[in-house]
Amino acid sequence: MEYKKTIVITGGAGFIGSHVVRLFVNKYPEYKVINLDKLTYAGNLANLKDVENKPNYRFVKMDICDFDAFLSLMRSEHVDGIIHLAAESHVDRSIKDPFTFARTNVMGTLSLLQAAKLYWESLPEKYDNKMFYHISTDEVYGALEMTHPEGVESPFTTAASSQHHHAYGETFFVETTKYNPHSPYSASKASSDHFVRAFHDTYGMPTIVTNCSNNYGPFQFPEKLIPLFINNIRQRKPLPVYGKGENVRDWLYVEDHARAIDLIFHKGKVAETYNIGGFNEWKNIDIIKVVINTVDRLLGREPGEDMNLITFVTDRLGHDARYAIDSRKLQRELGWEPSLQFEEGIEKTVKWYLENQEWMNNITSGDYEKYYDDMYKNR
Ligand code: NAD
Ligand code: DAU
């Protein structure tokens, strides 16, 4: 079949990438969707079982740092668009091993950009109808001040505004907020964002960068707060809360992020930046209590009976106090809003993890055990 477009989605076997691949494969049978992934510890093809036999889906196991292999793929598949999610994504790992983050996030992104440039510039139409869309994070902006530690009413409303609708400070990340990354992870993402913008400004490559807040939902690797805690509560293991649990994050359901990526890939303006967020700030300790109550209730336990698992541990080094995204540009210009109330999103998420125990068991066997011991036992 002749496809209308061929798109490479990097990191498609990871958490967010698998939701983006699923959305594109199902929604656009006229596109060929190539999932390019190295399958690191975080990549898992079981995340895509439901689409693996679709005719418009292809999986390619490749390292984004392999410039020659990627250039050949661009040429042989006549790639029109790249949605780039592949990255090392966990802050705690970046604190232990920053080199891997520089290699994948910085050099890997540069390698994709340079190969895309060579291929697209060799075509008669050059950059027409081409797109390099880079998925970044709100962490590149640094940390916001917590001027309202008890929370005040949020200045933003959305159709899905949650009952809990607090802001913990006066300021929010906007697209023009100066970059000020603090962790090796966010420094590597910031660097990759700069390279993407440089390829637009220098060579005229059509690029877009989006910076999103914390995602949650099915298929997230259980080193991240929400799946780790769901899994531990189920097994009645301690819940390692960093510092006092007062840090604030802005949470977005992963399918809402995937919807935003689809919209921006098709309707976003070249060279623009869009912030994506949930208008949904939570202190860690409050979100942890919601997760405990939800897991307990769904397991038929007394809600709150597992609060005693909360264990305050040594804080993360350089732990950013507060992230909060102002995504009104995306709302105003492209009409995107989060669709789920947080209460609905967390219910769906906890149910999914409890019903997909086999997925969790497969991931948490083997290397994970060692990672878990190293990361948490001596904290
Ligand atoms: P993840 O860790 O779950 O998945 C990353 C994927 O990239 C994995 O499938 C992995 O195998 C693949 N990968 C890693 N190194 C690779 C390499 N060298 N070559 C090819 N593939 C490689 O990550 P995620 O949470 O889904 O995040 C995806 C992207 O979104 C990242 O760029 C991250 O910075 C960004 N982001 C994440 C969040 C979040 O809350 N998770 C929020 C905002 C932005
Ligand atoms: O803001 C977007 C970012 O969100 C993404 O760019 C990252 O890829 C993604 O991992 C996420 O980063 P965080 O560091 O915010 O997520 P994490 O789930 O690791 O931690 C969320 C908060 O919970 C953070 O304040 C640290 C705290 N925490 C985390 C873990 C894993 C704990 O207190 N205990 C834990 O065991």
mmCIF file of N, CA and C and ligand atoms in Angstrom, residues 89-92 137-139 185 212-215 223-226 228-229 240-242 247 249 251 284 288 316 319-320 323 376, ligand 2:
data_model
loop_
_atom_site.group_PDB
_atom_site.id
_atom_site.type_symbol
_atom_site.label_atom_id
_atom_site.label_comp_id
_atom_site.label_asym_id
_atom_site.label_seq_id
_atom_site.Cartn_x
_atom_site.Cartn_y
_atom_site.Cartn_z
ATOM 1 N N SER A 89 14.920 8.953 30.964
ATOM 2 C CA SER A 89 13.885 9.860 31.472
ATOM 3 C C SER A 89 13.803 9.962 32.997
ATOM 4 N N HIS A 90 14.647 9.197 33.723
ATOM 5 C CA HIS A 90 14.431 9.189 35.176
ATOM 6 C C HIS A 90 15.497 10.010 35.923
ATOM 7 N N VAL A 91 15.049 11.018 36.640
ATOM 8 C CA VAL A 91 15.940 11.967 37.318
ATOM 9 C C VAL A 91 16.916 11.248 38.264
ATOM 10 N N ASP A 92 16.421 10.288 39.059
ATOM 11 C CA ASP A 92 17.304 9.608 40.019
ATOM 12 C C ASP A 92 18.444 8.872 39.312
ATOM 13 N N THR A 137 10.444 18.489 28.303
ATOM 14 C CA THR A 137 9.865 18.443 29.640
ATOM 15 C C THR A 137 9.819 19.827 30.275
ATOM 16 N N ASP A 138 8.941 19.981 31.254
ATOM 17 C CA ASP A 138 8.897 21.268 31.986
ATOM 18 C C ASP A 138 10.134 21.442 32.870
ATOM 19 N N GLU A 139 10.866 20.327 33.118
ATOM 20 C CA GLU A 139 11.995 20.412 34.060
ATOM 21 C C GLU A 139 13.113 21.311 33.549
ATOM 22 N N TYR A 185 19.497 15.117 34.237
ATOM 23 C CA TYR A 185 18.426 14.808 33.282
ATOM 24 C C TYR A 185 17.927 16.080 32.594
ATOM 25 N N CYS A 212 6.322 19.328 28.504
ATOM 26 C CA CYS A 212 5.144 18.805 29.214
ATOM 27 C C CYS A 212 5.462 18.542 30.684
ATOM 28 N N SER A 213 4.412 18.561 31.482
ATOM 29 C CA SER A 213 4.540 18.292 32.920
ATOM 30 C C SER A 213 4.505 16.777 33.179
ATOM 31 N N ASN A 214 4.449 16.391 34.454
ATOM 32 C CA ASN A 214 4.478 14.961 34.841
ATOM 33 C C ASN A 214 3.290 14.198 34.277
ATOM 34 N N ASN A 215 3.574 13.107 33.585
ATOM 35 C CA ASN A 215 2.507 12.235 33.062
ATOM 36 C C ASN A 215 2.264 11.082 34.022
ATOM 37 N N GLU A 223 9.592 2.742 38.340
ATOM 38 C CA GLU A 223 10.607 3.478 39.099
ATOM 39 C C GLU A 223 10.059 4.881 39.371
ATOM 40 N N LYS A 224 8.981 5.252 38.663
ATOM 41 C CA LYS A 224 8.399 6.590 38.804
ATOM 42 C C LYS A 224 7.347 6.556 39.909
ATOM 43 N N LEU A 225 7.114 7.706 40.515
ATOM 44 C CA LEU A 225 6.355 7.766 41.770
ATOM 45 C C LEU A 225 5.044 6.946 41.772
ATOM 46 N N ILE A 226 4.155 7.206 40.822
ATOM 47 C CA ILE A 226 2.811 6.622 40.943
ATOM 48 C C ILE A 226 2.804 5.099 40.761
ATOM 49 N N LEU A 228 5.309 3.019 41.077
ATOM 50 C CA LEU A 228 6.117 2.425 42.147
ATOM 51 C C LEU A 228 5.284 2.294 43.419
ATOM 52 N N PHE A 229 4.550 3.363 43.728
ATOM 53 C CA PHE A 229 3.796 3.342 44.974
ATOM 54 C C PHE A 229 2.589 2.399 44.886
ATOM 55 N N PRO A 240 8.854 5.036 49.846
ATOM 56 C CA PRO A 240 9.941 5.989 50.136
ATOM 57 C C PRO A 240 9.601 7.411 49.671
ATOM 58 N N VAL A 241 9.191 8.250 50.611
ATOM 59 C CA VAL A 241 8.830 9.643 50.270
ATOM 60 C C VAL A 241 10.070 10.513 50.466
ATOM 61 N N TYR A 242 10.500 11.183 49.401
ATOM 62 C CA TYR A 242 11.725 11.983 49.485
ATOM 63 C C TYR A 242 11.483 13.241 50.315
ATOM 64 N N ASN A 247 7.222 18.609 47.846
ATOM 65 C CA ASN A 247 7.462 19.088 46.473
ATOM 66 C C ASN A 247 6.182 18.977 45.659
ATOM 67 N N ARG A 249 4.214 18.829 41.928
ATOM 68 C CA ARG A 249 4.280 18.494 40.510
ATOM 69 C C ARG A 249 2.903 18.725 39.902
ATOM 70 N N TRP A 251 0.260 17.239 37.319
ATOM 71 C CA TRP A 251 0.056 15.901 36.743
ATOM 72 C C TRP A 251 -0.933 15.898 35.597
ATOM 73 N N ASN A 284 3.499 16.078 46.692
ATOM 74 C CA ASN A 284 3.699 14.628 46.647
ATOM 75 C C ASN A 284 2.928 13.909 47.748
ATOM 76 N N ILE A 288 0.153 10.994 47.246
ATOM 77 C CA ILE A 288 0.435 9.660 47.798
ATOM 78 C C ILE A 288 -0.760 9.184 48.631
ATOM 79 N N ARG A 316 15.956 13.673 47.419
ATOM 80 C CA ARG A 316 16.675 13.632 46.138
ATOM 81 C C ARG A 316 17.631 14.832 46.110
ATOM 82 N N HIS A 319 16.589 18.506 44.580
ATOM 83 C CA HIS A 319 15.168 18.245 44.320
ATOM 84 C C HIS A 319 14.388 19.542 44.037
ATOM 85 N N ASP A 320 13.888 19.695 42.825
ATOM 86 C CA ASP A 320 13.148 20.912 42.456
ATOM 87 C C ASP A 320 11.860 21.016 43.272
ATOM 88 N N TYR A 323 6.890 22.422 40.133
ATOM 89 C CA TYR A 323 6.677 22.619 38.691
ATOM 90 C C TYR A 323 5.194 22.916 38.481
ATOM 91 N N TYR A 376 16.802 2.249 46.727
ATOM 92 C CA TYR A 376 15.947 2.515 47.885
ATOM 93 C C TYR A 376 16.392 1.923 49.218
HETATM 94 O O1 DAU B 2 8.006 17.074 34.961
HETATM 95 C C1 DAU B 2 8.175 16.160 33.926
HETATM 96 C C2 DAU B 2 9.087 15.042 34.362
HETATM 97 O O2 DAU B 2 8.329 14.230 35.248
HETATM 98 C C3 DAU B 2 9.633 14.204 33.217
HETATM 99 O O3 DAU B 2 10.432 15.014 32.401
HETATM 100 C C4 DAU B 2 10.448 13.020 33.752
HETATM 101 O O4 DAU B 2 10.853 12.200 32.675
HETATM 102 C C5 DAU B 2 9.565 12.220 34.682
HETATM 103 O O5 DAU B 2 10.309 11.162 35.251
HETATM 104 C C6 DAU B 2 9.000 13.117 35.795
HETATM 105 O O6 DAU B 2 10.068 13.559 36.687
HETATM 106 P P1 DAU B 2 9.882 13.599 38.267
HETATM 107 O O7 DAU B 2 11.218 13.556 38.883
HETATM 108 O O8 DAU B 2 8.965 14.708 38.670
HETATM 109 O O9 DAU B 2 9.070 12.198 38.473
HETATM 110 P P2 DAU B 2 9.202 11.040 39.564
HETATM 111 O O10 DAU B 2 8.043 10.131 39.367
HETATM 112 O O11 DAU B 2 10.574 10.467 39.626
HETATM 113 O O12 DAU B 2 8.977 11.827 40.940
HETATM 114 C C7 DAU B 2 7.809 12.595 41.190
HETATM 115 C C8 DAU B 2 7.982 13.272 42.546
HETATM 116 O O13 DAU B 2 7.953 12.272 43.584
HETATM 117 C C9 DAU B 2 9.311 13.982 42.712
HETATM 118 O O14 DAU B 2 9.113 15.158 43.489
HETATM 119 C C10 DAU B 2 10.189 12.990 43.474
HETATM 120 C C11 DAU B 2 9.179 12.252 44.337
HETATM 121 N N1 DAU B 2 9.485 10.816 44.604
HETATM 122 C C12 DAU B 2 9.774 10.008 43.533
HETATM 123 C C13 DAU B 2 10.057 8.683 43.726
HETATM 124 C C14 DAU B 2 10.386 7.796 42.549
HETATM 125 C C15 DAU B 2 9.451 10.317 45.894
HETATM 126 O O15 DAU B 2 9.159 11.061 46.863
HETATM 127 N N2 DAU B 2 9.724 8.991 46.082
HETATM 128 C C16 DAU B 2 10.041 8.154 45.050
HETATM 129 O O16 DAU B 2 10.308 6.961 45.309
#
